[in-house]
């Protein structure tokens, strides 16, 4: 009898505790945010993802009514930042802004301490940045078909530069090679800057690189742009045809920057972040700055972002396994 009374009392105490906790949790969500928000950026200060985050920072702080503290956590292809956010409290006060390495990383780096596809909630694609295929002016080609023909006629003599093994630039060029059946060797660098420098110098004649890095060099006449990966021509380089125009209808990859939160973050908080980020990406000041950077504001839905991640996870995973590609 005593045991049953104790059990009933314990059950009642637990019920009262839960009843008290639920309103507090609901209030915390309604009151969100009520303290500074940490925005973890997966790449170094001055890189494109960081610059995009800082372009949005003042308007985000204004929209959410709290300071937005940017914390750069570069390294290991973005996995250091991903792991940090995956382990953070799911309360909306730790966010992740990262790039398109997320779906490739699990295939490139074995034994990660987290599962990005389960431990992070994809909120939205924030921006897209088209890639541009550039050639050094010494290479006698003016379009993609001429490049492919030249590579086939000079087997083993044409190479392309990428910012590193496993970067989207590297992986997408390998996809292009499959589509074009082109024999073009890969030369990996430690970043887009060094890769571009050697293309400018003519040491490596070809690269596929973000329009942000490409546009100034094209405008200066230091390299020749032969194709852009966007579905329509770039506003920065309107004279450069797309891959689609040149017969490569299935080659439309673009680099992206996206927003993630830890799994378990309450839906009302995710909805709040979605609404406020969407407003910021429509503000004239932010749109103007992103346009300068060659980035297109997007603000996809969660479903669209999830579908993109799943598709890239499968496609890039298959490519990485077949090529035996491993992270540097």
PDB file of N, CA and C in Angstrom, residues 161-164 169 189-201 207 209-210 213 217:
ATOM      1  N   UNK A 161      42.618  23.879 -62.784  1.00  0.00           N
ATOM      2  CA  UNK A 161      42.937  24.197 -61.394  1.00  0.00           C
ATOM      3  C   UNK A 161      41.661  24.243 -60.567  1.00  0.00           C
ATOM      4  N   UNK A 162      41.751  23.744 -59.319  1.00  0.00           N
ATOM      5  CA  UNK A 162      40.626  23.876 -58.390  1.00  0.00           C
ATOM      6  C   UNK A 162      41.150  24.390 -57.059  1.00  0.00           C
ATOM      7  N   UNK A 163      40.263  24.917 -56.216  1.00  0.00           N
ATOM      8  CA  UNK A 163      40.694  25.399 -54.887  1.00  0.00           C
ATOM      9  C   UNK A 163      41.044  24.285 -53.911  1.00  0.00           C
ATOM     10  N   UNK A 164      40.931  23.018 -54.335  1.00  0.00           N
ATOM     11  CA  UNK A 164      41.321  21.922 -53.455  1.00  0.00           C
ATOM     12  C   UNK A 164      40.544  20.659 -53.736  1.00  0.00           C
ATOM     13  N   UNK A 169      34.126  23.027 -56.649  1.00  0.00           N
ATOM     14  CA  UNK A 169      34.742  23.332 -57.944  1.00  0.00           C
ATOM     15  C   UNK A 169      35.352  22.077 -58.562  1.00  0.00           C
ATOM     16  N   UNK A 189      44.788  23.135 -55.585  1.00  0.00           N
ATOM     17  CA  UNK A 189      45.472  24.202 -54.866  1.00  0.00           C
ATOM     18  C   UNK A 189      44.848  24.329 -53.480  1.00  0.00           C
ATOM     19  N   UNK A 190      45.396  25.198 -52.657  1.00  0.00           N
ATOM     20  CA  UNK A 190      44.849  25.425 -51.315  1.00  0.00           C
ATOM     21  C   UNK A 190      44.090  26.748 -51.305  1.00  0.00           C
ATOM     22  N   UNK A 191      43.005  26.771 -52.066  1.00  0.00           N
ATOM     23  CA  UNK A 191      42.173  27.967 -52.102  1.00  0.00           C
ATOM     24  C   UNK A 191      41.972  28.498 -53.500  1.00  0.00           C
ATOM     25  N   UNK A 192      40.900  29.297 -53.654  1.00  0.00           N
ATOM     26  CA  UNK A 192      40.582  29.859 -54.961  1.00  0.00           C
ATOM     27  C   UNK A 192      41.594  30.881 -55.435  1.00  0.00           C
ATOM     28  N   UNK A 193      42.183  31.637 -54.496  1.00  0.00           N
ATOM     29  CA  UNK A 193      43.182  32.648 -54.866  1.00  0.00           C
ATOM     30  C   UNK A 193      44.398  32.054 -55.543  1.00  0.00           C
ATOM     31  N   UNK A 194      45.048  31.055 -54.924  1.00  0.00           N
ATOM     32  CA  UNK A 194      46.207  30.423 -55.575  1.00  0.00           C
ATOM     33  C   UNK A 194      45.853  29.755 -56.897  1.00  0.00           C
ATOM     34  N   UNK A 195      44.678  29.140 -56.973  1.00  0.00           N
ATOM     35  CA  UNK A 195      44.257  28.499 -58.227  1.00  0.00           C
ATOM     36  C   UNK A 195      44.131  29.549 -59.330  1.00  0.00           C
ATOM     37  N   UNK A 196      43.482  30.658 -59.004  1.00  0.00           N
ATOM     38  CA  UNK A 196      43.308  31.728 -59.986  1.00  0.00           C
ATOM     39  C   UNK A 196      44.650  32.313 -60.410  1.00  0.00           C
ATOM     40  N   UNK A 197      45.566  32.461 -59.453  1.00  0.00           N
ATOM     41  CA  UNK A 197      46.881  33.039 -59.761  1.00  0.00           C
ATOM     42  C   UNK A 197      47.615  32.214 -60.812  1.00  0.00           C
ATOM     43  N   UNK A 198      47.542  30.884 -60.700  1.00  0.00           N
ATOM     44  CA  UNK A 198      48.256  30.054 -61.661  1.00  0.00           C
ATOM     45  C   UNK A 198      47.549  29.995 -63.010  1.00  0.00           C
ATOM     46  N   UNK A 199      46.249  30.184 -63.022  1.00  0.00           N
ATOM     47  CA  UNK A 199      45.540  30.282 -64.311  1.00  0.00           C
ATOM     48  C   UNK A 199      45.927  31.589 -64.992  1.00  0.00           C
ATOM     49  N   UNK A 200      45.989  32.672 -64.224  1.00  0.00           N
ATOM     50  CA  UNK A 200      46.398  33.970 -64.786  1.00  0.00           C
ATOM     51  C   UNK A 200      47.822  33.900 -65.347  1.00  0.00           C
ATOM     52  N   UNK A 201      48.676  33.148 -64.647  1.00  0.00           N
ATOM     53  CA  UNK A 201      50.073  33.032 -65.079  1.00  0.00           C
ATOM     54  C   UNK A 201      50.238  32.045 -66.231  1.00  0.00           C
ATOM     55  N   UNK A 207      40.027  26.696 -65.420  1.00  0.00           N
ATOM     56  CA  UNK A 207      39.451  26.541 -64.087  1.00  0.00           C
ATOM     57  C   UNK A 207      37.944  26.744 -64.156  1.00  0.00           C
ATOM     58  N   UNK A 209      35.363  28.379 -61.548  1.00  0.00           N
ATOM     59  CA  UNK A 209      35.476  29.112 -60.285  1.00  0.00           C
ATOM     60  C   UNK A 209      34.292  30.052 -60.111  1.00  0.00           C
ATOM     61  N   UNK A 210      34.054  30.516 -58.896  1.00  0.00           N
ATOM     62  CA  UNK A 210      32.889  31.355 -58.627  1.00  0.00           C
ATOM     63  C   UNK A 210      32.948  32.644 -59.440  1.00  0.00           C
ATOM     64  N   UNK A 213      35.030  35.561 -57.983  1.00  0.00           N
ATOM     65  CA  UNK A 213      36.458  35.639 -58.288  1.00  0.00           C
ATOM     66  C   UNK A 213      36.706  35.868 -59.774  1.00  0.00           C
ATOM     67  N   UNK A 217      38.633  39.545 -63.085  1.00  0.00           N
ATOM     68  CA  UNK A 217      39.703  39.128 -63.995  1.00  0.00           C
ATOM     69  C   UNK A 217      39.229  39.114 -65.445  1.00  0.00           C
TER      70      UNK A 217
END
